[in-house]
Amino acid sequence: MKIIAYGIRNDELPFLREWENNNPDVEVKVETELLDSTTVLEAEGFDGVVAYQQKPYTKEILDKLGEFNIRYLSLRNVGTDNIDVEAVSKNNITVTNVPAYSPNAIAELAITQIMRLLRNTKRFETKQRNGDLRWAPEIGEELHTKTVGIFGTGRIGRVLLDICRGFGAKVIAYDPFRNPELEKQGIYVDTPDDLFKKADIISLHVPAVKENEHMVNEKTLSEMKDGSYIINAARGTLIDTDALIKALDSGKMAGVALDTYEGEVGVFNEDFPYFSAIPDEKLKNLMERDNVLVSPHIAFYTKTAVQNMVEFSMDANRDLIKTGNSDKVVKF
């Protein structure tokens, strides 16, 4: 069996080498560049492809895989929204993803950012760099006095729910597909509007499907409590950036934490020579605010998660080549 793995980073390589040692019947080619219209040519002669979602998987790329008689594409990530589904079907390509590489990784970053916002750590760090070591006026708040609204109670949302309860916070949730055990506990509200109106802190944990695009918008932001908080460690397109900036300008929001951003492609995971060289004025606007925390899509980025992403995707591709099936097949 021959698998080509695209976009392999230095932090992934040790886990990939370990997987190779445990699977001596599989020949693996490591490609550090992402899968695109140029690098796809290297896939000729391979049985399967493992890749990481960052660039779109276009018709051109998928048609070329089909031309090479490659029928198996395994992603080292969850999202599949940048795949040309028609081209997948046309070329009879089976796609797998890693639906749960580490729910704890994302939930733990979410709670970290919640606590940083409540305790004004960014403001204190700025003051200290300027020699100001006074407490006032940056008085903090305590999580156990807050109602946390979790939008989406899948694996990540449920981990965050348990963490917030550990702090003593009241937790409410909305999900169109309710978890039976959580429903027995009575934590669900009836509508998204109820969640926005009742929560002090909203944490988003839903996919980037069309129905969820700009679910945080001018209307939903206006319905939130004055002095509320939003955490987005899910997908950037969930939030209308213009509406968010407007709400921050008005003082409606006490704080925001963004690990994802709707204009992040081509900006996050890039290195710019200086701050003003960042080619997104809205992002710079947000980054310069003392009540906004921006991180470049790092919620997944832990040793545990990276190891799982490599091992689960490689296992899936191997299983597809051997048997034509995997427990991680994506149903489009």
Tab-separated table of C-alpha atoms in Angstrom:
chain	number	residue	atom	x	y	z
A	1	MET	CA	0.000	0.000	0.000
A	2	LYS	CA	1.189	3.514	-0.832
A	3	ILE	CA	-0.124	6.662	0.865
A	4	ILE	CA	0.958	10.250	0.197
A	5	ALA	CA	0.463	12.631	3.141
A	6	TYR	CA	0.218	16.331	2.264
A	7	GLY	CA	0.919	19.402	4.371
A	8	ILE	CA	2.854	17.518	7.037
A	9	ARG	CA	4.241	19.965	9.607
A	10	ASN	CA	7.284	19.462	11.806
A	11	ASP	CA	5.059	18.921	14.848
A	12	GLU	CA	3.201	16.125	13.031
A	13	LEU	CA	6.254	14.311	11.693
A	14	PRO	CA	7.219	12.349	14.860
A	15	PHE	CA	3.690	10.943	15.126
A	16	LEU	CA	3.690	10.045	11.430
A	17	ARG	CA	7.037	8.254	11.748
A	18	GLU	CA	5.723	6.320	14.733
A	19	TRP	CA	2.674	5.320	12.693
A	20	GLU	CA	4.937	4.147	9.865
A	21	ASN	CA	6.907	1.975	12.283
A	22	ASN	CA	3.664	0.378	13.439
A	23	ASN	CA	2.462	-0.175	9.858
A	24	PRO	CA	5.452	-1.642	7.979
A	25	ASP	CA	3.220	-2.842	5.124
A	26	VAL	CA	2.418	0.765	4.142
A	27	GLU	CA	4.777	2.987	2.153
A	28	VAL	CA	4.295	6.647	3.102
A	29	LYS	CA	5.491	9.671	1.173
A	30	VAL	CA	5.695	12.898	3.181
A	31	GLU	CA	4.882	16.146	1.362
A	32	THR	CA	5.287	19.331	3.380
A	33	GLU	CA	3.258	21.417	0.924
A	34	LEU	CA	-0.551	21.452	1.016
A	35	LEU	CA	-2.610	19.581	-1.542
A	36	ASP	CA	-3.337	21.935	-4.453
A	37	SER	CA	-3.473	21.958	-8.244
A	38	THR	CA	0.318	21.718	-8.472
A	39	THR	CA	1.223	19.259	-5.725
A	40	VAL	CA	-1.598	16.878	-6.692
A	41	LEU	CA	0.622	15.686	-9.543
A	42	GLU	CA	2.810	13.955	-6.944
A	43	ALA	CA	-0.093	11.648	-6.030
A	44	GLU	CA	0.169	9.616	-9.226
A	45	GLY	CA	0.912	5.980	-8.411
A	46	PHE	CA	-0.407	6.140	-4.844
A	47	ASP	CA	-3.400	4.261	-3.430
A	48	GLY	CA	-4.604	6.942	-1.039
A	49	VAL	CA	-4.177	10.582	-0.023
A	50	VAL	CA	-4.059	12.103	3.461
A	51	ALA	CA	-4.397	15.892	3.618
A	52	TYR	CA	-5.148	18.808	5.918
A	53	GLN	CA	-7.968	21.246	5.187
A	54	GLN	CA	-6.672	24.728	4.471
A	55	LYS	CA	-6.853	25.253	0.740
A	56	PRO	CA	-10.031	24.271	-1.165
A	57	TYR	CA	-10.274	20.772	-2.588
A	58	THR	CA	-11.391	21.923	-6.008
A	59	LYS	CA	-12.847	20.093	-9.000
A	60	GLU	CA	-9.435	20.357	-10.680
A	61	ILE	CA	-7.700	18.572	-7.795
A	62	LEU	CA	-10.363	15.896	-7.370
A	63	ASP	CA	-10.577	15.243	-11.114
A	64	LYS	CA	-6.816	14.711	-11.135
A	65	LEU	CA	-7.078	12.215	-8.262
A	66	GLY	CA	-9.769	10.441	-10.237
A	67	GLU	CA	-7.542	10.415	-13.302
A	68	PHE	CA	-4.841	8.765	-11.173
A	69	ASN	CA	-7.442	6.195	-10.056
A	70	ILE	CA	-7.155	7.375	-6.431
A	71	ARG	CA	-10.454	6.767	-4.649
A	72	TYR	CA	-9.547	7.508	-1.037
A	73	LEU	CA	-9.025	10.952	0.547
A	74	SER	CA	-8.559	11.155	4.329
A	75	LEU	CA	-8.577	14.537	6.071
A	76	ARG	CA	-6.650	15.212	9.270
A	77	ASN	CA	-9.389	17.594	10.437
A	78	VAL	CA	-13.134	17.816	11.021
A	79	GLY	CA	-14.398	20.325	8.450
A	80	THR	CA	-15.368	19.329	4.928
A	81	ASP	CA	-16.953	22.611	3.803
A	82	ASN	CA	-14.193	23.368	1.271
A	83	ILE	CA	-14.609	20.142	-0.724
A	84	ASP	CA	-16.280	20.138	-4.146
A	85	VAL	CA	-18.921	17.498	-3.352
A	86	GLU	CA	-20.008	17.058	-6.980
A	87	ALA	CA	-16.432	16.298	-7.999
A	88	VAL	CA	-16.103	13.806	-5.141
A	89	SER	CA	-19.187	11.966	-6.380
A	90	LYS	CA	-18.193	12.143	-10.041
A	91	ASN	CA	-14.776	10.636	-9.323
A	92	ASN	CA	-16.146	8.024	-6.898
A	93	ILE	CA	-13.859	9.291	-4.120
A	94	THR	CA	-14.519	8.251	-0.519
A	95	VAL	CA	-13.670	10.957	2.030
A	96	THR	CA	-12.936	10.468	5.725
A	97	ASN	CA	-12.313	13.057	8.401
A	98	VAL	CA	-11.326	13.091	12.074
A	99	PRO	CA	-14.621	14.008	13.752
A	100	ALA	CA	-13.194	14.136	17.287
A	101	TYR	CA	-9.441	14.525	17.603
A	102	SER	CA	-9.674	16.154	21.042
A	103	PRO	CA	-12.830	17.870	22.296
A	104	ASN	CA	-10.903	18.814	25.437
A	105	ALA	CA	-8.382	20.857	23.453
A	106	ILE	CA	-11.071	23.204	22.109
A	107	ALA	CA	-13.105	23.334	25.309
A	108	GLU	CA	-10.034	24.106	27.415
A	109	LEU	CA	-9.061	27.045	25.196
A	110	ALA	CA	-12.645	28.339	25.403
A	111	ILE	CA	-12.608	28.318	29.201
A	112	THR	CA	-9.134	29.867	29.234
A	113	GLN	CA	-10.372	32.788	27.147
A	114	ILE	CA	-13.529	33.159	29.227
A	115	MET	CA	-11.436	33.516	32.373
A	116	ARG	CA	-9.022	35.938	30.707
A	117	LEU	CA	-11.918	38.161	29.657
A	118	LEU	CA	-13.570	38.073	33.077
A	119	ARG	CA	-10.296	38.964	34.812
A	120	ASN	CA	-9.164	41.607	32.269
A	121	THR	CA	-5.760	39.991	31.780
A	122	LYS	CA	-5.093	41.711	28.443
A	123	ARG	CA	-5.650	45.125	30.027
A	124	PHE	CA	-3.346	44.289	32.936
A	125	GLU	CA	-0.626	43.052	30.572
A	126	THR	CA	-0.795	46.317	28.625
A	127	LYS	CA	-0.639	48.387	31.806
A	128	GLN	CA	2.322	46.430	33.144
A	129	ARG	CA	4.302	46.918	29.944
A	130	ASN	CA	3.831	50.646	30.524
A	131	GLY	CA	4.976	50.414	34.152
A	132	ASP	CA	1.496	50.653	35.683
A	133	LEU	CA	1.076	48.000	38.386
A	134	ARG	CA	-2.118	49.362	39.944
A	135	TRP	CA	-5.258	47.248	40.304
A	136	ALA	CA	-7.979	49.780	39.512
A	137	PRO	CA	-10.046	50.286	37.486
A	138	GLU	CA	-9.800	46.783	35.922
A	139	ILE	CA	-11.929	44.991	38.483
A	140	GLY	CA	-12.768	41.416	37.479
A	141	GLU	CA	-15.836	39.214	37.557
A	142	GLU	CA	-16.363	35.642	38.762
A	143	LEU	CA	-17.594	32.849	36.543
A	144	HIS	CA	-19.836	31.251	39.193
A	145	THR	CA	-22.025	34.385	39.057
A	146	LYS	CA	-22.605	34.003	35.309
A	147	THR	CA	-24.944	32.096	33.020
A	148	VAL	CA	-22.997	30.414	30.229
A	149	GLY	CA	-24.913	29.681	27.037
A	150	ILE	CA	-23.450	26.848	24.983
A	151	PHE	CA	-24.555	26.859	21.366
A	152	GLY	CA	-24.086	23.265	20.218
A	153	THR	CA	-23.896	20.300	22.598
A	154	GLY	CA	-21.778	17.913	20.593
A	155	ARG	CA	-18.546	16.501	21.980
A	156	ILE	CA	-16.867	19.886	22.507
A	157	GLY	CA	-19.924	21.610	23.907
A	158	ARG	CA	-20.460	18.825	26.441
A	159	VAL	CA	-16.855	19.033	27.678
A	160	LEU	CA	-17.155	22.803	28.099
A	161	LEU	CA	-20.458	22.332	29.899
A	162	ASP	CA	-18.785	20.094	32.491
A	163	ILE	CA	-15.885	22.528	32.926
A	164	CYS	CA	-18.209	25.497	33.467
A	165	ARG	CA	-20.220	23.525	35.992
A	166	GLY	CA	-16.973	22.803	37.802
A	167	PHE	CA	-16.577	26.556	38.261
A	168	GLY	CA	-20.100	26.755	39.648
A	169	ALA	CA	-21.595	28.591	36.677
A	170	LYS	CA	-25.182	28.137	35.576
A	171	VAL	CA	-25.202	26.502	32.125
A	172	ILE	CA	-27.923	26.645	29.496
A	173	ALA	CA	-27.709	25.335	25.941
A	174	TYR	CA	-29.327	25.266	22.531
A	175	ASP	CA	-29.025	22.521	19.937
A	176	PRO	CA	-31.598	21.493	17.311
A	177	PHE	CA	-30.460	17.906	17.937
A	178	ARG	CA	-30.796	17.503	21.672
A	179	ASN	CA	-28.710	15.126	23.737
A	180	PRO	CA	-31.205	12.917	25.634
A	181	GLU	CA	-29.173	12.905	28.855
A	182	LEU	CA	-28.787	16.693	28.841
A	183	GLU	CA	-32.453	17.117	28.046
A	184	LYS	CA	-33.298	15.191	31.212
A	185	GLN	CA	-31.219	17.742	33.108
A	186	GLY	CA	-33.355	20.572	31.739
A	187	ILE	CA	-30.516	22.706	30.402
A	188	TYR	CA	-31.930	23.329	26.919
A	189	VAL	CA	-33.714	26.524	25.913
A	190	ASP	CA	-36.317	26.402	23.159
A	191	THR	CA	-34.809	28.744	20.568
A	192	PRO	CA	-31.487	30.383	19.679
A	193	ASP	CA	-33.055	33.729	20.614
A	194	ASP	CA	-33.663	32.407	24.136
A	195	LEU	CA	-29.982	31.569	24.457
A	196	PHE	CA	-28.845	35.004	23.282
A	197	LYS	CA	-31.272	36.759	25.619
A	198	LYS	CA	-30.596	34.713	28.765
A	199	ALA	CA	-26.824	34.062	28.730
A	200	ASP	CA	-24.081	36.339	30.036
A	201	ILE	CA	-21.500	34.392	28.015
A	202	ILE	CA	-22.168	32.660	24.691
A	203	SER	CA	-19.739	29.993	23.478
A	204	LEU	CA	-20.203	28.728	19.902
A	205	HIS	CA	-19.653	25.063	19.058
A	206	VAL	CA	-21.481	24.421	15.787
A	207	PRO	CA	-20.303	23.625	12.237
A	208	ALA	CA	-19.947	26.065	9.343
A	209	VAL	CA	-23.022	24.933	7.437
A	210	LYS	CA	-25.029	27.407	5.382
A	211	GLU	CA	-27.765	27.629	8.027
A	212	ASN	CA	-25.243	28.824	10.621
A	213	GLU	CA	-23.559	31.518	8.538
A	214	HIS	CA	-23.602	34.841	10.463
A	215	MET	CA	-25.761	33.343	13.205
A	216	VAL	CA	-24.203	36.069	15.356
A	217	ASN	CA	-25.402	39.197	13.602
A	218	GLU	CA	-26.798	42.643	14.284
A	219	LYS	CA	-30.142	41.226	15.422
A	220	THR	CA	-28.811	38.509	17.729
A	221	LEU	CA	-26.192	40.843	19.181
A	222	SER	CA	-28.897	43.416	19.964
A	223	GLU	CA	-30.819	40.731	21.871
A	224	MET	CA	-27.882	39.897	24.131
A	225	LYS	CA	-27.538	41.365	27.587
A	226	ASP	CA	-25.541	44.555	27.917
A	227	GLY	CA	-22.049	43.666	29.071
A	228	SER	CA	-22.125	40.136	27.683
A	229	TYR	CA	-19.363	38.035	26.142
A	230	ILE	CA	-18.975	35.871	23.019
A	231	ILE	CA	-16.456	33.059	22.537
A	232	ASN	CA	-15.870	31.593	19.077
A	233	ALA	CA	-13.556	28.591	18.892
A	234	ALA	CA	-15.636	26.938	16.161
A	235	ARG	CA	-15.794	28.562	12.701
A	236	GLY	CA	-15.186	32.149	11.636
A	237	THR	CA	-18.263	32.435	9.407
A	238	LEU	CA	-20.559	32.049	12.415
A	239	ILE	CA	-20.021	35.733	13.256
A	240	ASP	CA	-20.768	38.797	11.123
A	241	THR	CA	-17.575	40.767	11.728
A	242	ASP	CA	-19.086	44.139	10.836
A	243	ALA	CA	-21.952	43.606	13.276
A	244	LEU	CA	-19.525	42.504	15.982
A	245	ILE	CA	-17.352	45.597	15.566
A	246	LYS	CA	-20.459	47.761	15.714
A	247	ALA	CA	-21.538	46.072	18.971
A	248	LEU	CA	-18.079	46.584	20.460
A	249	ASP	CA	-18.041	50.242	19.402
A	250	SER	CA	-21.406	50.810	21.106
A	251	GLY	CA	-20.230	49.222	24.367
A	252	LYS	CA	-22.845	46.486	24.101
A	253	MET	CA	-20.236	43.746	24.472
A	254	ALA	CA	-17.978	43.482	27.503
A	255	GLY	CA	-15.566	41.217	25.668
A	256	VAL	CA	-15.025	38.816	22.798
A	257	ALA	CA	-12.626	35.924	22.209
A	258	LEU	CA	-12.031	34.801	18.625
A	259	ASP	CA	-9.978	31.754	17.797
A	260	THR	CA	-11.572	31.720	14.358
A	261	TYR	CA	-12.327	34.627	12.042
A	262	GLU	CA	-14.312	34.778	8.821
A	263	GLY	CA	-11.386	36.295	6.884
A	264	GLU	CA	-8.705	34.054	8.384
A	265	VAL	CA	-7.622	32.177	5.228
A	266	GLY	CA	-4.359	33.662	4.044
A	267	VAL	CA	-3.878	35.516	7.345
A	268	PHE	CA	-3.896	33.017	10.198
A	269	ASN	CA	-0.840	30.760	10.343
A	270	GLU	CA	1.129	33.336	8.358
A	271	ASP	CA	4.082	35.457	9.481
A	272	PHE	CA	4.020	39.191	8.748
A	273	PRO	CA	7.077	41.440	9.227
A	274	TYR	CA	5.159	43.906	11.407
A	275	PHE	CA	1.624	44.470	12.685
A	276	SER	CA	0.621	47.051	10.085
A	277	ALA	CA	1.518	44.565	7.334
A	278	ILE	CA	-1.415	42.328	8.304
A	279	PRO	CA	-3.674	42.702	5.244
A	280	ASP	CA	-7.020	42.845	7.054
A	281	GLU	CA	-8.140	46.104	8.617
A	282	LYS	CA	-11.098	44.583	10.458
A	283	LEU	CA	-8.883	41.966	12.067
A	284	LYS	CA	-6.369	44.608	13.153
A	285	ASN	CA	-9.250	46.669	14.555
A	286	LEU	CA	-10.265	43.704	16.710
A	287	MET	CA	-6.713	42.808	17.745
A	288	GLU	CA	-6.022	46.333	18.987
A	289	ARG	CA	-8.960	46.348	21.393
A	290	ASP	CA	-8.238	45.630	25.054
A	291	ASN	CA	-11.449	43.611	25.462
A	292	VAL	CA	-10.946	41.365	22.438
A	293	LEU	CA	-8.752	38.260	22.461
A	294	VAL	CA	-7.670	36.964	19.054
A	295	SER	CA	-5.769	33.708	18.635
A	296	PRO	CA	-4.900	32.299	15.179
A	297	HIS	CA	-7.062	29.153	15.186
A	298	ILE	CA	-5.000	27.387	17.857
A	299	ALA	CA	-7.770	25.649	19.828
A	300	PHE	CA	-6.943	22.295	18.207
A	301	TYR	CA	-3.195	22.760	18.586
A	302	THR	CA	-2.157	20.430	21.408
A	303	LYS	CA	0.139	17.414	21.332
A	304	THR	CA	-2.775	15.094	22.038
A	305	ALA	CA	-4.916	16.530	19.268
A	306	VAL	CA	-2.139	16.587	16.670
A	307	GLN	CA	-1.202	12.981	17.426
A	308	ASN	CA	-4.836	11.908	17.086
A	309	MET	CA	-5.273	13.834	13.831
A	310	VAL	CA	-2.283	12.064	12.292
A	311	GLU	CA	-3.026	8.577	13.596
A	312	PHE	CA	-6.790	8.596	12.990
A	313	SER	CA	-6.468	9.894	9.422
A	314	MET	CA	-3.695	7.463	8.523
A	315	ASP	CA	-5.664	4.570	10.045
A	316	ALA	CA	-8.728	5.599	8.039
A	317	ASN	CA	-6.825	5.776	4.763
A	318	ARG	CA	-5.185	2.404	5.393
A	319	ASP	CA	-8.563	0.853	6.196
A	320	LEU	CA	-10.105	2.291	3.037
A	321	ILE	CA	-7.324	0.850	0.885
A	322	LYS	CA	-7.556	-2.540	2.595
A	323	THR	CA	-11.310	-2.921	2.912
A	324	GLY	CA	-12.975	-0.033	1.083
A	325	ASN	CA	-14.529	1.143	4.341
A	326	SER	CA	-13.787	3.120	7.517
A	327	ASP	CA	-15.754	4.218	10.572
A	328	LYS	CA	-14.841	7.829	9.692
A	329	VAL	CA	-16.405	8.039	6.225
A	330	VAL	CA	-18.067	11.412	5.566
A	331	LYS	CA	-21.614	11.226	4.229
A	332	PHE	CA	-22.190	14.292	2.050
